[in-house]
Coordinates of C-alpha atoms and ligand atoms in Angstrom, one line a residue:
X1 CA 13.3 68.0 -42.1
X2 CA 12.6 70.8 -39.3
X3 CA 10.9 69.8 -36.5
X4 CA 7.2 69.5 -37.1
X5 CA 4.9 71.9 -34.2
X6 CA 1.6 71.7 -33.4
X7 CA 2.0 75.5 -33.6
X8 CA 5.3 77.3 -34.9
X9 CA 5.4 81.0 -33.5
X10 CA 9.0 80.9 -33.7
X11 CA 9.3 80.4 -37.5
X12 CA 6.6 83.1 -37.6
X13 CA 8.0 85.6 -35.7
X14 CA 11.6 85.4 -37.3
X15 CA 10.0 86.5 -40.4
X16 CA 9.1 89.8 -38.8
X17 CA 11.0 90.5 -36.3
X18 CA 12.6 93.6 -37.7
X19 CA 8.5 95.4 -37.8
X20 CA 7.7 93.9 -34.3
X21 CA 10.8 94.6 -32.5
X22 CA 11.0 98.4 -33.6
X23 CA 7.1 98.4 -32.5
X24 CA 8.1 97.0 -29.1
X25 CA 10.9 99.0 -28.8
X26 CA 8.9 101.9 -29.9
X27 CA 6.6 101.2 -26.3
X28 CA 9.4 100.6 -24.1
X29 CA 10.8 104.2 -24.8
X30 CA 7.8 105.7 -24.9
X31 CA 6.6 103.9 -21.6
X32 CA 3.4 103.6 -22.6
X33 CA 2.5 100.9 -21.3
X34 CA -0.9 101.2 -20.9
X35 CA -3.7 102.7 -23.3
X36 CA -0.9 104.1 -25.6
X37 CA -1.1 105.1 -28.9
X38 CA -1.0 101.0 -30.3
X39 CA -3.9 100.1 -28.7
X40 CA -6.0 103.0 -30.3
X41 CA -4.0 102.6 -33.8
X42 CA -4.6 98.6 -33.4
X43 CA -8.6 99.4 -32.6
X44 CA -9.1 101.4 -36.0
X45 CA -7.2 99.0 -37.8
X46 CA -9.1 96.1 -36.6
X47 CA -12.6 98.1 -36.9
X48 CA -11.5 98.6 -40.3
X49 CA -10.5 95.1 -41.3
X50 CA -13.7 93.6 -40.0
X51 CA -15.9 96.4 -41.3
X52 CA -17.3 96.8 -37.5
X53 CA -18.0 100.3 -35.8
X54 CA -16.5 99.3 -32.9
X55 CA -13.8 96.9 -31.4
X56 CA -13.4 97.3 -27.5
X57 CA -10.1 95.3 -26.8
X58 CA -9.8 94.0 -23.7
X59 CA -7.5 90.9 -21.8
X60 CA -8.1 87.9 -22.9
X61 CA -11.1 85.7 -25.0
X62 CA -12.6 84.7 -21.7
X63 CA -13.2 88.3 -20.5
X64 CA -14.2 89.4 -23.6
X65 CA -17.1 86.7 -23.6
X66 CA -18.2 87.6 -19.9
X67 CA -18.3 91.1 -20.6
X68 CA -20.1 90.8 -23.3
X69 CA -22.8 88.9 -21.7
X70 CA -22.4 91.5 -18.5
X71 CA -23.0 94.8 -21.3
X72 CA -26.2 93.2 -22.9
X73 CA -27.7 93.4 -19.3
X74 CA -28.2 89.1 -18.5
X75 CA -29.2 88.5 -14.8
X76 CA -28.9 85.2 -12.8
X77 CA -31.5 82.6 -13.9
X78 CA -30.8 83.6 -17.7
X79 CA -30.4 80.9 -20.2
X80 CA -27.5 80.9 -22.5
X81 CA -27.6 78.2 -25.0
X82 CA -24.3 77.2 -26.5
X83 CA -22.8 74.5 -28.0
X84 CA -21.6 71.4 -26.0
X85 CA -18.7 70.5 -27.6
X86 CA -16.3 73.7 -27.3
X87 CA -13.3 75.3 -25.1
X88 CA -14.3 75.5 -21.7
X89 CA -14.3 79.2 -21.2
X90 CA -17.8 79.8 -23.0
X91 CA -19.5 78.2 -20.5
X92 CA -17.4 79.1 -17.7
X93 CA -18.0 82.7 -18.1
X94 CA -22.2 82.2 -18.4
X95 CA -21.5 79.9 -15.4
X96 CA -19.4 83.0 -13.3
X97 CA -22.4 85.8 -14.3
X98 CA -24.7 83.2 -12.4
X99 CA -26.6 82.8 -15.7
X100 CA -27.8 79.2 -16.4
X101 CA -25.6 77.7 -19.5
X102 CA -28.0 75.2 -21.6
X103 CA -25.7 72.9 -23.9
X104 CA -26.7 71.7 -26.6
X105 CA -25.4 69.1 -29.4
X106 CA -23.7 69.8 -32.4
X107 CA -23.7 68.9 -36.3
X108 CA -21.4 66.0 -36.9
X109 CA -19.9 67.9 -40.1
X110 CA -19.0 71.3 -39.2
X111 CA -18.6 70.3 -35.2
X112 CA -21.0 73.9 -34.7
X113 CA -24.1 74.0 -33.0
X114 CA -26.9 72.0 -34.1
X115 CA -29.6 74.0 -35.2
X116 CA -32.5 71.5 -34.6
X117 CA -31.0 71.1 -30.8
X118 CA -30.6 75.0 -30.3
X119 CA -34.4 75.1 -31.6
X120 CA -35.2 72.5 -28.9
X121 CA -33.7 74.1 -25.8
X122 CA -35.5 77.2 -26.3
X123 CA -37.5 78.4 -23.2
X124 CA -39.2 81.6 -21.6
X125 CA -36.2 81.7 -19.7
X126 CA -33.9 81.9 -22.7
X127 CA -32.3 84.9 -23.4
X128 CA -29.1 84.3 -25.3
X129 CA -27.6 82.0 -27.9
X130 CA -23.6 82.0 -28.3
X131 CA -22.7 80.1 -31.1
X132 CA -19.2 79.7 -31.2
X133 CA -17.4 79.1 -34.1
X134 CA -15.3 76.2 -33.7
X135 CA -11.6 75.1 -35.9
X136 CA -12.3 78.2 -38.0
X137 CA -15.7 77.8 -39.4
X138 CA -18.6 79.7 -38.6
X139 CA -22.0 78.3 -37.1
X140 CA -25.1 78.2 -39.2
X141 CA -25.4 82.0 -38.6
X142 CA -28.4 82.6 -40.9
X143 CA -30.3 80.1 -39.3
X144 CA -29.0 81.5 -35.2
X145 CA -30.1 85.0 -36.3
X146 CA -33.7 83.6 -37.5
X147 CA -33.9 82.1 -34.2
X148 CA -32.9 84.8 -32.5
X149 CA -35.3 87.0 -34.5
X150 CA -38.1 84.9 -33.9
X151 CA -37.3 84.4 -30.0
X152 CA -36.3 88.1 -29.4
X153 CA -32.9 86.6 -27.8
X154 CA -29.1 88.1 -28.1
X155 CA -26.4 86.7 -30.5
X156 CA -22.9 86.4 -28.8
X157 CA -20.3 85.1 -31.8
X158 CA -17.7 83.2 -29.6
X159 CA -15.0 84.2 -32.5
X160 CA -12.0 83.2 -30.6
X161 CA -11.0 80.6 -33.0
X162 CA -11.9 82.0 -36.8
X163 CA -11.4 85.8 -36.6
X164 CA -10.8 86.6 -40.3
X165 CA -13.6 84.4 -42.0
X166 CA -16.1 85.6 -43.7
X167 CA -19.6 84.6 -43.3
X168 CA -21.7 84.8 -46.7
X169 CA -25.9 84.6 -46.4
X170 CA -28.2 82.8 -49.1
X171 CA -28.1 87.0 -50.7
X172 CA -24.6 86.6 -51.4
X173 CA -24.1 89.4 -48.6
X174 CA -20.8 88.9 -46.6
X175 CA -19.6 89.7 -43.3
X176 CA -16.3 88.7 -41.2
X177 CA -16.7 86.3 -38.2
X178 CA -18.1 87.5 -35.1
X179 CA -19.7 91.0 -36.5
X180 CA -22.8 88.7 -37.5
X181 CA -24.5 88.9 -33.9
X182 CA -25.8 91.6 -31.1
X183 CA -21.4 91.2 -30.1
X184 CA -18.7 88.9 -31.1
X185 CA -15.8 88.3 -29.1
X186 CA -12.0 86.8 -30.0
X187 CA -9.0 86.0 -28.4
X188 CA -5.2 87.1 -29.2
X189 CA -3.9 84.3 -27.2
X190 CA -0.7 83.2 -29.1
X191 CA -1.8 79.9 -31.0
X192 CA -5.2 81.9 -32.1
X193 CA -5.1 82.8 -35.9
X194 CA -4.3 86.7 -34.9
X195 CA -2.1 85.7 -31.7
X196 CA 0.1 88.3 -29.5
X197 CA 2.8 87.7 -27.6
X198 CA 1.0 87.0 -24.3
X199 CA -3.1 87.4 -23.6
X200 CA -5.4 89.5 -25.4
X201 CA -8.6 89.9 -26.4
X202 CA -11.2 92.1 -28.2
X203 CA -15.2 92.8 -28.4
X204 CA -16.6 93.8 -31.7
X205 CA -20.4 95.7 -32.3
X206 CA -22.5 97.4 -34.7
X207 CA -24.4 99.3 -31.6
X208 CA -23.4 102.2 -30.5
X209 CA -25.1 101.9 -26.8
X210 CA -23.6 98.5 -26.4
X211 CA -20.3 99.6 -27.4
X212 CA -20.6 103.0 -25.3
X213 CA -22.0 100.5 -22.0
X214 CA -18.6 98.3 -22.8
X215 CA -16.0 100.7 -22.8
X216 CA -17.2 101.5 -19.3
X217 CA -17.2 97.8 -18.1
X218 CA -13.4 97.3 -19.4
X219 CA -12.9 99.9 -17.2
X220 CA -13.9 99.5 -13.7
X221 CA -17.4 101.2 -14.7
X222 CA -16.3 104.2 -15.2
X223 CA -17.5 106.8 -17.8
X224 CA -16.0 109.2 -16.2
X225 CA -13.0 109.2 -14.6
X226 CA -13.6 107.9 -10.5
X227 CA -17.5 107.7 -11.2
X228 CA -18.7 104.0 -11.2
X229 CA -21.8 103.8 -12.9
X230 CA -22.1 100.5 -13.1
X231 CA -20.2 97.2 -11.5
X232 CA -16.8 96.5 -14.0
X233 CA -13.9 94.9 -14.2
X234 CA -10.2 95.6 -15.0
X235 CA -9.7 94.0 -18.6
X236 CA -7.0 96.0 -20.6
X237 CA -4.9 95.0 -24.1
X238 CA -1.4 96.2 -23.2
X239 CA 0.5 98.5 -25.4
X240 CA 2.5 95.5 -26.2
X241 CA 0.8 93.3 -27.2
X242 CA -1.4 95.9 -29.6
X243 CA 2.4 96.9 -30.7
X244 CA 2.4 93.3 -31.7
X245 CA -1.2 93.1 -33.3
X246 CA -0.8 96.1 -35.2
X247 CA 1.9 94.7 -37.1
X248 CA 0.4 91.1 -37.4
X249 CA -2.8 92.2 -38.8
X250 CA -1.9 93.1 -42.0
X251 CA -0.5 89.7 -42.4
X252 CA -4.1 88.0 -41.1
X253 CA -5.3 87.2 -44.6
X254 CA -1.6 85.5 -45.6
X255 CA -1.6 83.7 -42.7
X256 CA -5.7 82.4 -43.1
X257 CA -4.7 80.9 -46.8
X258 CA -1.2 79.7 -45.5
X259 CA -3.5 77.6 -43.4
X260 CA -5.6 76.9 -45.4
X261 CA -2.7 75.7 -48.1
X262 CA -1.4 73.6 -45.2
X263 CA -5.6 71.8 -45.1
X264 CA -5.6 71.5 -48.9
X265 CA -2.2 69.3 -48.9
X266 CA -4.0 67.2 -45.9
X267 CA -7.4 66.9 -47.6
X268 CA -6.1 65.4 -50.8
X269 CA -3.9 63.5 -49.0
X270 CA -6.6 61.5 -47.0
X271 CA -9.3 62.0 -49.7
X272 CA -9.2 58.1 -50.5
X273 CA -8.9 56.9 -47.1
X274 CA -12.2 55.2 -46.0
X275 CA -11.3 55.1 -42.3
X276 CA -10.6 59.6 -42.3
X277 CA -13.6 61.9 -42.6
X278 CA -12.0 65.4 -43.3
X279 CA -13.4 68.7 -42.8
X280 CA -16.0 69.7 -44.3
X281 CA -16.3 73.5 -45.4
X282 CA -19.9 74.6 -45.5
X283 CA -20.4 77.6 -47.1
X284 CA -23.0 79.1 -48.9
X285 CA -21.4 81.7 -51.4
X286 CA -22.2 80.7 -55.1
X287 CA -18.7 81.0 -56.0
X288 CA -17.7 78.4 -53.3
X289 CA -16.1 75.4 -55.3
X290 CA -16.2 73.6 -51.7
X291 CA -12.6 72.6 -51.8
X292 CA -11.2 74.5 -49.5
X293 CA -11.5 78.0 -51.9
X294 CA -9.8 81.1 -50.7
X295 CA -12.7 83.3 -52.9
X296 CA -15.1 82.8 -50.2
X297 CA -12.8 82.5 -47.3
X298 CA -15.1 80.6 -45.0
X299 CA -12.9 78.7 -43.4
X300 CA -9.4 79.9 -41.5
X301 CA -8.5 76.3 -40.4
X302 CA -7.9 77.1 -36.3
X303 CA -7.4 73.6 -36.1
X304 CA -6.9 70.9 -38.9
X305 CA -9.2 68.3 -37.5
X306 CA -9.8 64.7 -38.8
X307 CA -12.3 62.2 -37.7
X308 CA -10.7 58.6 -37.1
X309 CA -14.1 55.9 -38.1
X310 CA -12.0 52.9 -37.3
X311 CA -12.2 53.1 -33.6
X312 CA -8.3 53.8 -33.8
X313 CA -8.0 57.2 -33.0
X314 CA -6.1 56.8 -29.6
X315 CA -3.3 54.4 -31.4
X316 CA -3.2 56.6 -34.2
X317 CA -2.6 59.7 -31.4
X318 CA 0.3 57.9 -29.9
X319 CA 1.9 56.3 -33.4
X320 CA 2.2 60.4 -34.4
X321 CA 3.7 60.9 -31.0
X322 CA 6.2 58.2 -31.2
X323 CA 6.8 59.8 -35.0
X324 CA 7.9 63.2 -33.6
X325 CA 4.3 64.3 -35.0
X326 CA 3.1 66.2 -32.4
X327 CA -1.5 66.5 -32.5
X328 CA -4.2 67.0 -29.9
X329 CA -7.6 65.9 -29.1
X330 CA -10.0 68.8 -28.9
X331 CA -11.8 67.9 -27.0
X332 CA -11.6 64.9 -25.0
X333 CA -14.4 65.5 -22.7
X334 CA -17.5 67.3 -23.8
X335 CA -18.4 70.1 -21.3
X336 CA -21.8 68.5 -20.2
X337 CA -19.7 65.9 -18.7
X338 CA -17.3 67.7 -16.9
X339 CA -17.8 67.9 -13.2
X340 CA -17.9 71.8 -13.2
X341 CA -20.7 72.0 -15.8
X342 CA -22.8 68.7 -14.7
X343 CA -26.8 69.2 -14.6
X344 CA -29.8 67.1 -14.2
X345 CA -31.2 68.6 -16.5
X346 CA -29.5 66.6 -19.2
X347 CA -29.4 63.4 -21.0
X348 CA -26.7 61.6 -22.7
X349 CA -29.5 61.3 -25.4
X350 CA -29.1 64.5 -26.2
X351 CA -25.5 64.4 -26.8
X352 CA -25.0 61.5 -29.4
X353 CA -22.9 63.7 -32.0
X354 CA -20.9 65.4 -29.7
X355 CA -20.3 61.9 -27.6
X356 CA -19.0 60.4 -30.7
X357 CA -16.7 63.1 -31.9
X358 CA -14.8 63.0 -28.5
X359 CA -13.6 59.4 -29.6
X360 CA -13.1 60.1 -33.2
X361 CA -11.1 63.5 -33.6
X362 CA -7.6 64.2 -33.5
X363 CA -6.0 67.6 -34.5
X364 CA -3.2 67.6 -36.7
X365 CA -0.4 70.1 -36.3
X366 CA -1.9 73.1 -38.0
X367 CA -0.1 76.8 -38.6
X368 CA 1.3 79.2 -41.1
X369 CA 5.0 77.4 -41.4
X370 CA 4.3 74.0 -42.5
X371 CA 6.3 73.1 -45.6
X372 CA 5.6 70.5 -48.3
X373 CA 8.0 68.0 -46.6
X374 CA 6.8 68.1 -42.7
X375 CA 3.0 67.4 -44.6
X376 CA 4.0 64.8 -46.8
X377 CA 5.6 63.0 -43.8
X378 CA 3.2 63.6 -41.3
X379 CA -0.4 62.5 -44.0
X380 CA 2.3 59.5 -44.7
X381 CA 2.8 58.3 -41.6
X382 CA -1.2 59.2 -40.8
X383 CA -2.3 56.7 -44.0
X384 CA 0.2 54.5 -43.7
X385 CA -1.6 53.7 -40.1
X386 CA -5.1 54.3 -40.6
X387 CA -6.5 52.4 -43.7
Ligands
LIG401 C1 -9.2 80.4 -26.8 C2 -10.7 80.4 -26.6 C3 -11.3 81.2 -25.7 C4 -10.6 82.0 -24.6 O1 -9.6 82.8 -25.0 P1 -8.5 83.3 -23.9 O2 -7.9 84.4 -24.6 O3 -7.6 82.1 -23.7 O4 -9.2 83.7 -22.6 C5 -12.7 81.2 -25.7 N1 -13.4 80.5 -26.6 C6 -12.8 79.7 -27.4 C7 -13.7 78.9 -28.4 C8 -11.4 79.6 -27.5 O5 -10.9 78.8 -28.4

């Protein structure tokens, strides 16, 4: 048997070498290195794939969040709700801008944000919601936007984990992850679903202004060149790495339903086990047959992640480890608890979901080279232990 990865870009990347090589070797001799002719091809391809007017790509998933948050104008004392149970750089980046992050709970199901606790933490003060859209699986959105409607607040998608799902409202209407809100951000970081081969990141909008105002922030704040309208940063994509994502993107849908061929094998695998709740895929298309379909592609499995109810999740995390079955806990600590993001403010009350799923998930290895054997072994070794 091959040796099972929690992520296999190796495999991946053998199987096009030939296309991404030439594309690399393509920027070396140009020397391109920056703002070449990849990064501009890679935008339009991207805008084009997500049926978005404009992606602005920039560093990494981090700076694409905070300079989204900097383009839509929030000053210090904003609140930005999000949800408490996530990757640490969502809140970090609310935290840098000085604006106040408000976490809030999450649905014990989809592991998104709550809607009844984002509902809850609305204030005057409130001025943006970023629901992020965690393992691959987007947040209630049609229930965020009717918030945000009703509130007059900004959407920021936190897309970093399920760029190429698709998002379809009670209409039947669809739309790709992350070009639901005011601006979505992702990350090309090289586990994500759309990785490079070293950091990256993108912003995606429908407005014009927005998308005009961010171009100008990626770049030092210029909109013209040595005139600083506004205060910016220095966040580029490298001609590499587009070189990389240019030829990886047509491959993004292949790779979503090798992913989600790797969640099927698992979820029938642990379907009788009473002690494993799998994932559950919520979507609202009316073709949706709720296992895991690739018709309405809501779900690009980021991470394949279980719940353990038996109070035997740790064991079961060291029994894989001792297997050569290599898994994770995301996350271990929820983000209100962490020293950096600790606040009076709130109260373990308001935490119960996300409190529990620290102790009960574990992530099993999850990307586009699994084969039948490495599954069969790893949900064997997983029942055999857990029943
Ligand atoms: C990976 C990730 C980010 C940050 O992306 P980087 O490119 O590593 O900066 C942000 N949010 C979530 C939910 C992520 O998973």
């Amino acid at each position: 048997m091959k040796k099972i990865q929690m992520v296999d870009l190796q495999s991946q990347y053998q199987k096009i070498k030939e296309t991404v090589d030439a594309s690399i070797e393509e920027v070396l001799n140009s020397s391109a290195y920056i703002n070449g002719p990849y990064v501009h091809e890679f935008q339009a391809a991207l805008e084009e794939y997500l049926n978005v007017k404009h992606v602005i790509p920039c560093a990494n998933g981090t700076d694409a969040l905070q300079i989204a948050m900097m383009g839509l104008g929030l000053e210090p004392g904003d609140e930005v709700i999000t949800a408490d149970f996530t990757f640490a750089a969502t809140v970090e980046v609310i935290g840098l801008l000085q604006l106040t992050p408000v976490l809030v709970d999450v649905e014990p199901d989809t592991f998104n944000i709550d809607i009844e606790a984002l509902k809850k933490a609305i204030t005057p003060k409130t001025k943006a919601i970023v629901p992020v859209h965690l393992f691959g699986q987007c947040a209630n959105m049609e229930a965020v936007l009717a918030i945000a409607k009703e509130h007059n607040l900004y959407v920021i998608e936190d897309n970093a984990q399920a760029i190429g799902a698709d998002y379809t409202f009670a209409d039947g209407t669809k739309k790709k992850a992350g070009t639901i809100g005011n601006v979505g951000t992702t990350s090309f970081f090289p586990s994500k679903n759309l990785g490079c081969y070293g950091d990256g990141g993108a912003i995606f909008t429908n407005d014009d202004d927005l998308a005009h105002t961010l171009r100008g922030i990626v770049n030092h704040g210029m909109y013209k060149r040595y005139y600083h309208d506004v205060v910016g940063v220095n966040s580029r994509l490298d001609s590499i790495q587009a070189a990389v994502l240019k030829a990886k993107l047509p491959l993004l849908d292949s790779y979503c339903e090798a992913r989600r061929n790797a969640a099927r094998f698992y979820n029938n695998a642990f379907a009788n086990n009473p002690s494993i709740i799998t994932p559950t895929v919520s979507s609202k298309a009316a073709n949706c047959s709720g296992n895991i379909c690739s018709t309405c592609n809501c779900h690009v499995f980021h991470q394949y992640t279980l719940r353990i109810t038996n109070g035997k999740r740790n064991e079961l995390h060291q029994h894989l480890l001792d297997n050569g079955i290599p898994n994770a806990i995301y996350y271990p600590v929820p983000l209100h608890a962490q020293k950096a993001y600790r606040d009076d403010r709130y109260n373990e009350s308001d935490f119960t979901v996300t409190n529990q799923l620290i102790d009960e998930v574990i992530s099993l290895p999850m990307h586009t080279e699994l084969d039948e054997e490495q599954l069969s072994f790893i949900t064997k070794t997983v029942n055999d232990f857990i029943n």
